XYZ file of C-alpha atoms in Angstrom:
749
model
C -27.053 -31.057 -45.834
C -28.156 -28.951 -42.832
C -25.457 -30.575 -40.645
C -23.630 -29.122 -38.968
C -25.739 -26.060 -38.213
C -24.297 -22.609 -37.548
C -22.486 -20.028 -39.678
C -19.043 -20.201 -38.059
C -15.834 -20.883 -39.943
C -15.502 -24.431 -38.592
C -19.148 -25.256 -39.365
C -18.467 -24.576 -43.035
C -15.155 -26.454 -42.987
C -16.774 -29.512 -41.370
C -19.564 -29.541 -44.002
C -17.075 -29.420 -46.865
C -14.351 -31.714 -45.471
C -13.697 -35.095 -47.101
C -14.566 -37.223 -44.088
C -14.689 -40.392 -46.176
C -10.872 -40.314 -46.135
C -10.845 -40.395 -42.303
C -11.708 -43.137 -39.808
C -15.029 -41.364 -39.161
C -16.346 -42.110 -42.661
C -18.693 -39.963 -44.808
C -20.478 -37.131 -43.042
C -23.949 -38.423 -43.980
C -23.176 -41.744 -42.333
C -22.306 -40.295 -38.917
C -24.571 -41.516 -36.118
C -27.039 -39.103 -34.580
C -25.182 -39.080 -31.263
C -21.913 -37.972 -32.905
C -23.709 -35.261 -34.871
C -25.268 -33.942 -31.659
C -21.879 -33.752 -29.955
C -20.330 -32.012 -33.000
C -23.155 -29.438 -33.063
C -22.575 -28.831 -29.332
C -18.839 -28.299 -29.843
C -19.250 -26.006 -32.846
C -21.810 -23.809 -31.062
C -19.768 -23.510 -27.838
C -18.215 -20.146 -26.928
C -15.155 -21.703 -25.262
C -12.370 -23.683 -27.007
C -13.392 -27.319 -27.504
C -11.972 -30.204 -29.515
C -13.143 -33.771 -30.248
C -10.481 -36.471 -30.524
C -12.312 -39.467 -32.030
C -10.988 -42.995 -31.919
C -7.595 -44.284 -30.869
C -5.799 -41.937 -33.291
C -7.741 -38.927 -32.051
C -9.320 -37.672 -35.304
C -9.775 -33.943 -34.659
C -12.933 -31.823 -34.839
C -12.777 -28.437 -33.109
C -14.638 -25.110 -32.948
C -13.867 -21.486 -33.806
C -12.622 -20.488 -30.284
C -10.013 -23.281 -30.586
C -8.352 -21.638 -33.636
C -5.995 -19.307 -31.604
C -4.757 -22.330 -29.648
C -4.138 -24.276 -32.876
C -2.019 -21.338 -34.144
C -0.363 -22.370 -37.446
C -1.964 -25.848 -37.461
C -5.364 -24.602 -38.595
C -7.121 -25.705 -40.790
C -4.798 -28.683 -41.479
C -5.626 -30.187 -38.079
C -9.301 -30.668 -38.973
C -9.872 -34.362 -39.683
C -6.254 -35.261 -38.904
C -4.878 -37.344 -36.037
C -4.002 -35.246 -33.006
C -0.881 -37.399 -32.644
C 0.316 -36.180 -36.045
C -0.920 -32.570 -35.789
C 0.727 -32.061 -32.377
C 3.838 -34.294 -32.580
C 5.615 -32.435 -29.740
C 2.930 -33.571 -27.263
C 2.021 -36.876 -28.952
C 2.941 -38.986 -25.926
C 0.797 -36.828 -23.641
C -2.228 -37.031 -25.976
C -1.745 -40.787 -26.528
C -1.978 -41.347 -22.780
C -5.065 -39.140 -22.462
C -6.884 -40.938 -25.291
C -6.089 -44.342 -23.786
C -7.366 -43.312 -20.326
C -10.578 -41.674 -21.554
C -11.458 -44.503 -23.993
C -11.391 -46.723 -20.912
C -14.153 -44.531 -19.483
C -12.056 -42.197 -17.335
C -11.924 -38.388 -17.117
C -8.849 -36.209 -16.658
C -8.383 -32.566 -15.639
C -5.286 -30.374 -15.658
C -4.866 -26.866 -14.224
C -2.083 -24.563 -15.376
C -0.531 -27.442 -17.353
C 2.671 -26.487 -19.161
C 3.209 -27.500 -22.796
C 6.054 -26.741 -25.190
C 4.340 -25.944 -28.490
C 5.912 -25.155 -31.832
C 4.665 -21.642 -32.517
C 6.148 -19.000 -34.795
C 8.769 -21.484 -35.917
C 10.296 -22.183 -32.501
C 9.393 -23.983 -29.258
C 7.265 -21.802 -27.007
C 5.980 -22.609 -23.501
C 2.214 -22.423 -23.068
C -0.039 -23.047 -20.056
C -3.571 -24.467 -20.327
C -6.464 -25.543 -18.125
C -7.951 -28.673 -19.772
C -10.801 -31.042 -18.929
C -11.020 -34.364 -20.820
C -14.199 -36.475 -20.758
C -15.428 -39.440 -22.830
C -17.724 -39.190 -25.874
C -19.970 -42.256 -25.957
C -21.786 -43.974 -28.823
C -25.477 -44.877 -28.786
C -24.657 -48.012 -26.758
C -22.795 -46.011 -24.127
C -19.298 -47.157 -25.049
C -16.492 -44.509 -25.083
C -15.518 -43.749 -28.697
C -13.762 -40.418 -28.368
C -12.516 -37.622 -26.133
C -14.102 -34.204 -25.549
C -11.455 -31.646 -24.590
C -12.526 -28.300 -23.067
C -9.561 -25.936 -23.057
C -8.648 -22.546 -21.665
C -5.231 -21.062 -22.380
C -3.957 -19.284 -19.263
C -0.417 -18.460 -20.395
C -0.788 -14.738 -19.726
C -2.359 -15.373 -16.312
C 0.439 -17.812 -15.443
C 3.064 -15.235 -16.309
C 1.155 -12.599 -14.332
C 1.051 -14.853 -11.262
C 4.729 -15.638 -11.668
C 5.488 -11.924 -11.967
C 3.474 -11.220 -8.798
C 5.380 -13.934 -6.906
C 8.695 -12.561 -8.105
C 7.637 -9.058 -7.112
C 6.807 -10.269 -3.607
C 10.139 -12.128 -3.500
C 11.973 -9.006 -4.629
C 10.255 -6.799 -2.058
C 11.016 -9.284 0.715
C 14.680 -9.407 -0.287
C 14.996 -5.636 -0.542
C 13.299 -5.212 2.839
C 15.702 -7.729 4.414
C 18.630 -5.950 2.766
C 17.457 -2.604 4.118
C 17.137 -4.017 7.629
C 20.595 -5.567 7.404
C 22.292 -2.335 6.312
C 20.407 0.216 8.413
C 22.849 -0.061 11.316
C 26.042 -0.103 9.212
C 28.324 2.751 10.179
C 30.756 2.926 7.238
C 30.674 2.359 3.486
C 32.752 -0.839 3.580
C 30.254 -2.455 5.966
C 27.362 -1.439 3.698
C 29.085 -2.892 0.619
C 30.117 -6.097 2.373
C 26.532 -6.805 3.498
C 24.992 -5.751 0.165
C 27.285 -7.790 -2.100
C 27.006 -10.890 0.082
C 23.209 -10.859 0.331
C 22.765 -10.086 -3.388
C 25.222 -12.790 -4.452
C 23.600 -15.425 -2.252
C 20.058 -14.407 -3.251
C 20.756 -14.694 -6.997
C 23.122 -17.675 -6.756
C 26.112 -15.839 -8.258
C 29.834 -16.419 -8.442
C 30.689 -12.777 -7.643
C 28.968 -9.552 -6.660
C 31.151 -6.435 -6.617
C 31.027 -2.670 -6.104
C 33.549 -0.297 -7.691
C 34.406 3.417 -7.475
C 35.330 5.196 -10.737
C 38.475 7.317 -11.047
C 38.216 10.958 -12.088
C 39.071 10.020 -15.705
C 35.967 7.733 -15.809
C 38.119 4.885 -17.127
C 40.006 3.502 -14.149
C 37.977 1.917 -11.360
C 38.686 0.169 -8.080
C 36.637 -2.817 -6.926
C 36.454 -2.399 -3.155
C 33.336 -4.382 -2.226
C 33.526 -7.971 -3.459
C 31.631 -11.067 -2.397
C 32.610 -14.337 -4.037
C 31.179 -17.836 -3.680
C 33.284 -20.567 -2.028
C 36.001 -21.738 -4.419
C 35.732 -18.582 -6.577
C 38.672 -16.117 -6.436
C 38.264 -12.512 -5.323
C 38.338 -9.815 -7.990
C 39.349 -6.908 -5.732
C 41.733 -4.515 -7.458
C 42.173 -1.651 -9.891
C 41.088 -2.021 -13.531
C 40.711 -0.037 -16.776
C 37.204 0.130 -18.229
C 38.603 0.255 -21.765
C 40.192 -3.184 -21.283
C 36.709 -4.684 -20.983
C 35.847 -3.547 -24.513
C 34.021 -0.928 -26.495
C 30.567 -2.315 -25.582
C 31.282 -1.821 -21.882
C 32.542 1.728 -22.401
C 29.611 2.714 -24.623
C 26.827 1.243 -22.472
C 28.087 2.255 -19.035
C 28.992 5.833 -19.957
C 25.509 6.185 -21.504
C 23.997 5.109 -18.146
C 22.861 1.773 -19.560
C 23.615 -1.603 -17.970
C 26.169 -3.859 -19.614
C 24.492 -7.266 -20.059
C 26.556 -10.212 -21.303
C 25.197 -13.765 -21.149
C 28.287 -15.475 -22.608
C 31.306 -13.279 -23.311
C 32.996 -16.013 -25.361
C 30.164 -15.814 -27.899
C 29.089 -12.178 -27.626
C 32.401 -10.264 -27.415
C 35.576 -10.159 -29.521
C 38.133 -12.600 -28.165
C 40.540 -9.941 -26.843
C 37.714 -8.198 -24.952
C 36.293 -11.483 -23.640
C 39.778 -12.411 -22.395
C 39.718 -9.585 -19.826
C 36.582 -11.065 -18.264
C 37.830 -14.649 -18.522
C 41.146 -13.823 -16.833
C 39.241 -13.001 -13.628
C 36.929 -16.018 -13.930
C 33.834 -14.328 -15.418
C 31.707 -15.771 -18.244
C 28.465 -13.795 -17.754
C 27.905 -10.372 -16.243
C 25.473 -7.556 -15.583
C 27.262 -4.318 -14.752
C 25.026 -1.487 -13.537
C 26.332 2.108 -13.821
C 25.687 4.839 -11.285
C 25.726 8.218 -13.032
C 25.484 11.318 -10.834
C 25.572 14.888 -12.196
C 26.402 13.534 -15.650
C 29.470 11.583 -14.468
C 29.994 7.828 -14.259
C 30.577 7.642 -10.509
C 30.405 3.983 -9.511
C 29.627 0.498 -10.774
C 27.858 -2.463 -9.258
C 28.100 -5.822 -10.990
C 26.924 -9.410 -10.693
C 28.976 -12.159 -12.324
C 28.773 -15.859 -13.024
C 31.666 -18.147 -13.836
C 29.536 -20.037 -16.398
C 27.381 -18.655 -19.250
C 24.010 -17.557 -17.903
C 20.911 -16.093 -19.529
C 20.093 -13.225 -17.186
C 16.414 -12.837 -16.316
C 14.366 -9.677 -15.913
C 14.333 -10.467 -12.188
C 18.161 -10.470 -12.057
C 18.219 -7.085 -13.804
C 15.553 -5.613 -11.505
C 17.391 -6.765 -8.384
C 20.800 -5.360 -9.377
C 19.203 -2.063 -10.505
C 17.413 -1.630 -7.158
C 20.441 -2.736 -5.146
C 22.732 -0.318 -7.002
C 20.546 2.695 -6.254
C 19.941 1.708 -2.628
C 23.609 0.984 -2.019
C 24.482 4.484 -3.165
C 21.895 5.926 -0.759
C 23.300 3.927 2.149
C 26.900 4.828 1.278
C 25.909 8.492 1.134
C 24.140 8.117 4.477
C 27.100 6.624 6.287
C 29.382 9.227 4.696
C 27.192 12.030 6.036
C 27.101 10.353 9.443
C 30.894 10.046 9.426
C 31.214 13.727 8.530
C 28.840 14.601 11.356
C 30.884 12.534 13.801
C 34.072 14.256 12.661
C 32.337 17.605 13.051
C 31.264 16.660 16.560
C 34.842 15.613 17.408
C 36.160 18.891 16.052
C 33.631 20.785 18.144
C 34.741 18.993 21.288
C 38.396 19.822 20.532
C 37.475 23.424 19.886
C 35.611 23.580 23.193
C 38.831 22.740 25.094
C 40.544 25.910 23.773
C 37.678 28.301 24.502
C 39.413 29.733 27.620
C 41.865 31.669 25.393
C 39.333 32.759 22.791
C 36.063 32.625 24.694
C 33.979 35.280 23.012
C 34.881 34.584 19.367
C 34.947 30.809 19.631
C 31.700 30.661 21.606
C 29.906 32.448 18.788
C 31.359 30.100 16.182
C 30.573 27.033 18.256
C 26.930 28.018 18.622
C 26.642 28.552 14.877
C 28.108 25.147 14.094
C 25.963 23.415 16.723
C 22.829 25.069 15.322
C 23.745 23.874 11.846
C 24.335 20.360 13.165
C 20.968 20.272 14.944
C 19.225 21.468 11.808
C 20.975 18.813 9.732
C 19.972 16.124 12.200
C 16.388 17.418 12.261
C 16.167 17.359 8.474
C 17.742 13.928 8.379
C 15.107 12.657 10.842
C 12.289 14.149 8.765
C 13.811 12.696 5.626
C 14.108 9.269 7.193
C 10.485 9.421 8.400
C 8.985 10.465 5.074
C 11.316 8.271 3.056
C 10.510 5.258 5.196
C 6.764 5.877 4.961
C 6.952 6.260 1.179
C 8.981 3.050 0.858
C 6.581 1.036 3.038
C 3.465 2.376 1.299
C 4.956 1.705 -2.143
C 5.594 -1.902 -1.089
C 2.059 -2.241 0.274
C 0.456 -0.615 -2.776
C 2.439 -2.891 -5.058
C 1.118 -5.949 -3.252
C -2.403 -4.542 -3.030
C -2.514 -3.292 -6.640
C -1.115 -6.554 -7.974
C -3.630 -8.600 -5.992
C -6.530 -6.435 -7.229
C -5.302 -6.774 -10.814
C -5.233 -10.554 -10.454
C -8.710 -10.528 -8.884
C -10.029 -8.438 -11.785
C -8.382 -10.789 -14.274
C -9.927 -13.854 -12.584
C -13.385 -12.257 -12.503
C -13.178 -11.465 -16.210
C -12.085 -15.051 -16.850
C -14.999 -16.357 -14.811
C -12.662 -18.265 -12.532
C -13.272 -18.254 -8.812
C -11.127 -21.180 -7.688
C -8.117 -19.231 -6.416
C -9.492 -15.834 -5.440
C -8.958 -16.378 -1.714
C -5.195 -16.027 -1.774
C -5.435 -12.732 -3.654
C -7.995 -11.484 -1.121
C -5.646 -12.589 1.652
C -2.713 -10.765 0.036
C -4.743 -7.564 -0.389
C -6.146 -7.801 3.148
C -2.637 -8.299 4.555
C -1.413 -5.204 2.716
C -4.344 -3.164 4.038
C -3.721 -4.339 7.629
C -0.044 -3.450 7.440
C -0.975 -0.035 5.998
C -3.393 0.522 8.905
C -0.637 -0.361 11.369
C 1.673 2.100 9.652
C -0.870 4.948 9.852
C -1.464 4.243 13.548
C 2.245 4.770 14.203
C 2.166 8.006 12.199
C -0.870 9.241 14.181
C 0.947 8.536 17.431
C 3.943 10.505 16.145
C 1.771 13.504 15.229
C -0.240 13.368 18.516
C -3.658 13.094 16.891
C -6.492 13.318 19.442
C -9.238 10.692 19.760
C -12.391 11.764 17.918
C -15.714 12.276 19.701
C -18.253 12.008 16.866
C -21.822 13.216 17.439
C -24.780 13.692 15.045
C -24.238 17.262 13.823
C -26.116 19.597 11.509
C -23.576 21.226 9.176
C -25.895 24.159 8.386
C -26.182 25.010 12.094
C -22.413 24.692 12.547
C -21.793 27.103 9.654
C -24.370 29.550 11.019
C -22.734 29.493 14.467
C -19.326 30.298 12.957
C -20.486 32.839 10.373
C -19.939 35.930 12.537
C -16.483 34.776 13.617
C -15.524 34.110 10.003
C -16.713 37.575 8.919
C -14.622 39.245 11.621
C -11.589 37.140 10.703
C -11.816 37.960 6.996
C -11.696 41.746 7.449
C -13.431 44.506 5.438
C -11.724 43.763 2.084
C -13.266 40.313 1.748
C -16.982 39.760 1.153
C -18.373 36.612 2.831
C -21.291 34.743 1.276
C -23.061 31.797 2.924
C -25.500 29.813 0.839
C -27.030 26.405 0.384
C -28.911 24.311 2.839
C -29.137 20.629 3.677
C -31.109 19.007 6.446
C -28.886 15.947 6.401
C -26.825 15.416 9.577
C -23.323 13.939 9.728
C -21.581 11.901 12.452
C -18.546 14.048 13.226
C -16.381 15.517 15.954
C -17.906 18.997 15.987
C -14.830 20.731 17.404
C -12.576 19.195 14.754
C -14.975 20.193 11.964
C -15.156 23.757 13.311
C -11.349 23.936 13.365
C -11.171 22.550 9.828
C -13.681 25.120 8.525
C -11.837 28.023 10.205
C -8.500 26.736 8.870
C -9.855 26.644 5.317
C -11.317 30.139 5.662
C -7.982 31.513 6.916
C -6.159 29.864 4.002
C -8.671 31.467 1.643
C -8.119 34.865 3.269
C -4.346 34.540 2.843
C -4.855 33.700 -0.840
C -6.740 37.025 -1.336
C -4.275 39.711 -0.108
C -6.047 42.353 -2.218
C -9.553 41.336 -1.211
C -12.174 39.182 -2.882
C -15.113 36.905 -2.092
C -15.229 33.974 0.303
C -18.149 31.591 -0.219
C -19.214 28.897 2.243
C -21.806 26.519 0.777
C -23.470 23.303 1.916
C -25.360 20.769 -0.120
C -26.595 17.187 0.029
C -25.367 14.942 -2.742
C -25.719 11.280 -3.728
C -22.366 9.884 -4.897
C -22.304 6.618 -6.847
C -20.486 4.731 -9.579
C -17.426 6.378 -11.108
C -17.596 9.422 -8.809
C -17.552 7.186 -5.723
C -14.584 5.187 -7.032
C -12.720 8.357 -8.023
C -13.188 9.852 -4.557
C -12.494 6.595 -2.757
C -15.940 6.635 -1.085
C -18.666 4.070 -0.648
C -21.764 4.790 -2.776
C -24.404 6.690 -0.820
C -25.598 10.080 0.428
C -23.052 12.726 1.455
C -23.013 16.268 2.822
C -20.600 18.553 0.959
C -19.136 21.612 2.702
C -17.459 23.938 0.144
C -15.099 26.824 0.967
C -14.367 28.870 -2.177
C -12.245 31.965 -2.753
C -11.412 34.256 -5.664
C -7.727 34.385 -4.814
C -4.455 33.418 -6.443
C -5.275 29.736 -6.912
C -2.855 26.825 -7.090
C -0.972 25.114 -9.867
C -1.620 21.411 -10.470
C 1.751 20.612 -8.912
C 1.035 22.590 -5.737
C -2.481 21.139 -5.466
C -1.095 17.625 -5.777
C 1.144 18.231 -2.749
C -1.241 20.347 -0.682
C -2.010 17.538 1.781
C 1.631 16.501 2.235
C 2.889 17.030 5.808
C 5.279 19.992 6.120
C 4.485 21.261 2.607
C 3.537 24.957 2.466
C 3.732 27.807 -0.020
C 3.544 30.471 2.685
C 6.626 32.507 3.610
C 8.910 31.092 6.242
C 7.410 31.439 9.712
C 3.827 31.943 8.453
C 2.787 28.330 8.076
C 3.790 24.886 9.314
C 2.520 22.943 6.332
C 0.465 20.728 8.667
C -2.979 22.385 8.485
C -4.316 20.732 5.350
C -2.700 17.382 6.142
C -4.435 17.384 9.549
C -7.772 18.314 7.939
C -7.308 15.547 5.403
C -6.476 12.969 8.086
C -9.438 13.999 10.273
C -11.931 13.907 7.373
C -10.659 10.572 6.075
C -10.789 9.153 9.610
C -14.434 10.267 9.722
C -15.255 8.367 6.517
C -15.147 11.357 4.165
C -12.905 12.969 1.568
C -11.330 16.368 0.857
C -11.269 17.563 -2.758
C -9.291 20.483 -4.243
C -10.473 22.343 -7.346
C -8.049 25.144 -8.174
C -6.381 26.972 -11.051
C -3.790 29.764 -10.947
C -5.471 33.156 -11.058
C -8.982 31.703 -10.773
C -9.283 30.883 -7.099
C -9.699 27.664 -5.141
C -12.592 25.536 -3.931
C -11.919 23.143 -1.036
C -14.696 20.579 -0.536
C -15.150 18.495 2.605
C -17.329 15.481 1.720
C -18.851 13.667 4.737
C -21.215 10.661 4.807
C -24.794 11.369 5.750
C -25.740 10.054 9.190
C -29.022 8.195 9.592
C -29.876 9.816 12.949
C -31.101 13.406 13.040
C -28.808 15.925 14.727
C -29.852 16.743 18.251
C -31.207 20.287 18.618
C -28.766 22.581 20.389
C -30.557 24.075 23.407
C -29.436 25.769 26.551
C -29.103 23.790 29.798
C -32.223 25.449 31.140
C -34.231 24.119 28.203
C -32.967 20.584 27.824
C -34.327 19.130 31.040
C -30.917 17.808 32.135
C -29.914 17.828 35.821
C -28.532 21.102 37.175
C -25.131 21.551 38.827
C -26.183 19.329 41.738
C -25.978 15.573 41.550
C -28.997 13.450 42.390
C -27.379 10.823 44.615
C -25.736 9.025 41.717
C -22.653 6.957 42.597
C -19.339 7.614 40.844
C -16.113 5.582 41.159
C -12.930 7.650 40.636
C -9.764 5.662 39.729
C -6.414 7.480 39.558
C -2.956 6.589 40.899
C -2.031 10.259 41.433
C -3.355 11.197 44.931
C -3.577 14.913 44.222
C -5.612 14.492 41.045
C -7.807 11.860 42.687
C -8.462 14.173 45.646
C -9.458 17.078 43.371
C -11.769 14.983 41.229
C -13.404 13.355 44.256
C -13.991 16.673 46.025
C -15.436 18.503 43.044
C -17.817 15.632 42.310
C -18.892 15.429 45.955
C -19.528 19.176 45.941
C -21.678 18.648 42.861
C -23.874 16.315 44.905
C -22.581 12.908 43.827
C -21.704 9.959 46.039
C -18.034 9.287 45.222
C -15.935 6.151 45.779
C -12.225 6.135 45.012
C -9.413 3.708 44.117
C -5.696 4.200 43.463
C -5.153 1.285 41.079
C -6.979 -1.150 38.837
C -7.169 -4.055 41.263
C -8.737 -1.900 43.980
C -11.201 -0.500 41.449
C -12.291 -3.999 40.391
C -12.826 -4.927 44.050
C -15.130 -1.939 44.532
C -16.974 -2.688 41.279
C -17.639 -6.246 42.448
C -18.823 -5.221 45.931
C -20.784 -1.994 45.360
C -24.508 -2.525 44.691
C -24.714 0.603 42.534
C -22.224 2.497 40.403
C -23.563 4.899 37.784
C -20.268 6.086 36.318
C -16.543 5.268 36.401
C -14.049 8.128 35.998
C -10.663 6.479 35.396
C -7.155 7.446 34.391
C -5.826 5.414 31.452
C -2.302 4.861 32.794
C -2.553 2.938 36.069
C 0.178 1.124 38.055
C 0.681 -2.633 38.592
C 0.242 -3.672 34.970
C -3.466 -2.875 34.521
C -4.642 0.090 32.448
C -7.885 1.973 32.837
C -9.046 0.476 29.549
C -8.527 -3.029 30.932
C -10.361 -2.194 34.157
C -13.387 -1.020 32.149
C -13.357 -4.080 29.880
C -13.326 -6.432 32.880
C -16.027 -4.449 34.716
C -18.358 -4.481 31.707
C -18.447 -8.279 31.762
C -20.736 -7.947 34.821
C -21.987 -4.386 34.138
C -22.463 -4.132 30.338
C -24.254 -0.751 30.638
C -21.524 0.843 32.756
C -20.819 4.450 31.730
C -17.167 5.547 31.624
C -15.216 8.807 31.439
C -11.536 8.255 30.582
C -9.039 10.923 31.637
C -5.496 10.771 30.317
C -2.334 12.787 29.964
C -1.482 11.021 26.701
C -2.474 12.255 23.267
C -2.171 8.900 21.516
C -5.183 6.794 20.750
C -5.068 4.488 23.793
C -8.743 3.936 24.581
C -10.538 4.134 21.238
C -11.305 1.654 18.500
C -10.507 2.910 14.972
C -10.100 6.413 16.358
C -13.611 6.557 17.866
C -14.995 5.738 21.321
C -17.764 3.201 21.773
C -21.149 4.232 23.220
C -21.470 4.974 26.951
C -17.888 6.336 26.913
C -16.154 9.692 26.690
C -12.586 10.953 27.064
C -10.950 14.085 28.474
C -7.282 14.930 28.047
C -5.252 16.412 30.882
C -5.067 19.254 31.744
C -8.791 20.080 31.807
C -11.043 22.581 33.569
C -12.951 21.317 36.598
C -16.148 22.845 35.244
C -15.631 20.948 32.036
C -15.210 17.725 34.043
C -18.487 18.284 35.898
C -20.230 19.148 32.626
C -18.947 15.998 30.974
C -20.119 13.918 33.959
C -23.604 15.446 33.755
C -23.623 14.817 30.017
C -22.804 11.129 30.496
C -25.339 10.691 33.315
C -28.164 12.487 31.504
C -31.199 10.166 31.075
C -31.470 8.368 27.720
C -34.401 6.705 25.994
C -33.167 3.341 27.281
C -33.021 4.664 30.859
C -36.590 5.965 30.649
C -38.312 2.678 29.715
C -40.945 1.424 32.288
C -39.797 -0.886 35.040
C -40.167 -4.533 34.092
C -40.446 -3.573 30.427
């Protein structure tokens, strides 16, 4: 026979099976409709099974074999109720429903299958639909299956990870203001015990002999006795001694079954049946223990172990923190007492006091830096965990061809990205990053303008080469890019103390595919600015930390460690990337990669050539808004002397009144910080409802990003930071009021 067609394993088994011994009868007697369905199932690339008749006689395809596990090939031709006895009731109900003409679908349905000789949970997506005879009556069930056990476990793991991170974050918030170790331990043991549903959670300090220990932080559930006290580790048995001293957790699910009776008795005497005891080994010594206990046998999960491991390490950090703070407070008290006796030993004690105070300030400074960087690392690790996990799940779903639940993973990833953006904004405010003023800029021209300055800076021992050319412009803050280029050249000079060659090169490059993903850039055209030297080079370890704030290899006092981190932040903010290529003894190449801008860079011409207005205004009307009378007076007078008609206001409400009444205002010059609850930014936003083309110059004494969106100003706006030169103010006003293509269109056009 040529039925069934195909060369798969099941096609051959179906052809050779003794179907006469089944309710379906001999193969050659099967109706054409049944044969067509069987051919469809056998040729399918996804797991499918036919369950024919009330007993569910089985016919399935090759992709179904992994699901059948040890039941293949015995299941072929058998009743599904007999082949899968552990889910017979489920299948009996499905067959009854579908033979009545219904359809059933299940997503992430849990089954307990007998696999590898023992019950094993499995999760499947299944669609059941009727198979009809030539008259249209249901005679069987077509099951389309997809086993999603691994995906289910991955989702569960992601949920538990989010749960763990939320708990650890709450624990950190709860302990951050604790001022002594006992407070830290009381909060930590209580929250951990309640979170995991324990009988006890305890913290113990080890004696010097590493055998005796004292439980001094103990939370216990209502009705469970406290276990505070002093104990001997040896009394808890050889397993406890061996595991804990080897820096491994002691894990006991049921001490009555897993430990010798005399060792189990020690646990049972204090009401413990199951335990995880986590060691804290510092400098090779068993220093402390943290344990979770249950009064009944309990199979500890990976989640339980992860939580107690994290809590143990964090508790130690917090205990160390409060200990250092206590020492600092004692030191401060001692300094105050010493200060009262200075009259008798003024000269000597004054010197000592200053030394101690300097040390204290340095310790506090380092502690603040440590808290900042540690907090940022912790938050970013949490965010990256959520983001990475969501992306992994998205990738898994795409490979599976499933698109039904992608939205929640997108939402999780988007939430992580938004929280990361918020975190970087706070860091930028801390570091006083200036708002960028991007303009179409030709990198070749910028390099040419700086070439002479670079040559003078390098000195006679260093040869400077400039090569390459690209006509592509970039959208960049020119001053920031100039500073970045000079900074890189100075770093290169310092890496060549005995002389060498500095090379500045530009090139246009299209970055796509793997290179774009590796650099974290969108595919497209980029301008690459390379600064190369033949100096000492960097090791892989140094290069990996080169962009870290405060990291420097220069001698003390010769570098802050902020230069490269600021360059990196500026370039990334501008949509680009900075790449290091370095090897010890072979020099370094620093590459600034910036996206090509679609608009050509404006030619740089002198004021006499560009056709712009001269120092005199042309009757244009300017509104000056500033709550500081002296500054307002100066700005008004200098603009009036430049030939402008100037109106003034001391607050936002007055400015809005003028903007509503005045028939013409060409430019608003406003301070950002204004009194009476209305900022300069808000004044401009309200004014542009009626005057959408209103040009604005913000002036501010703040360095933080208070007027920009994503670090960049919108069109028709500029910003100047106090203090500024009056000439620069007038120049910026002329620049904003210079005619544009839109201004020059014919009237009525």
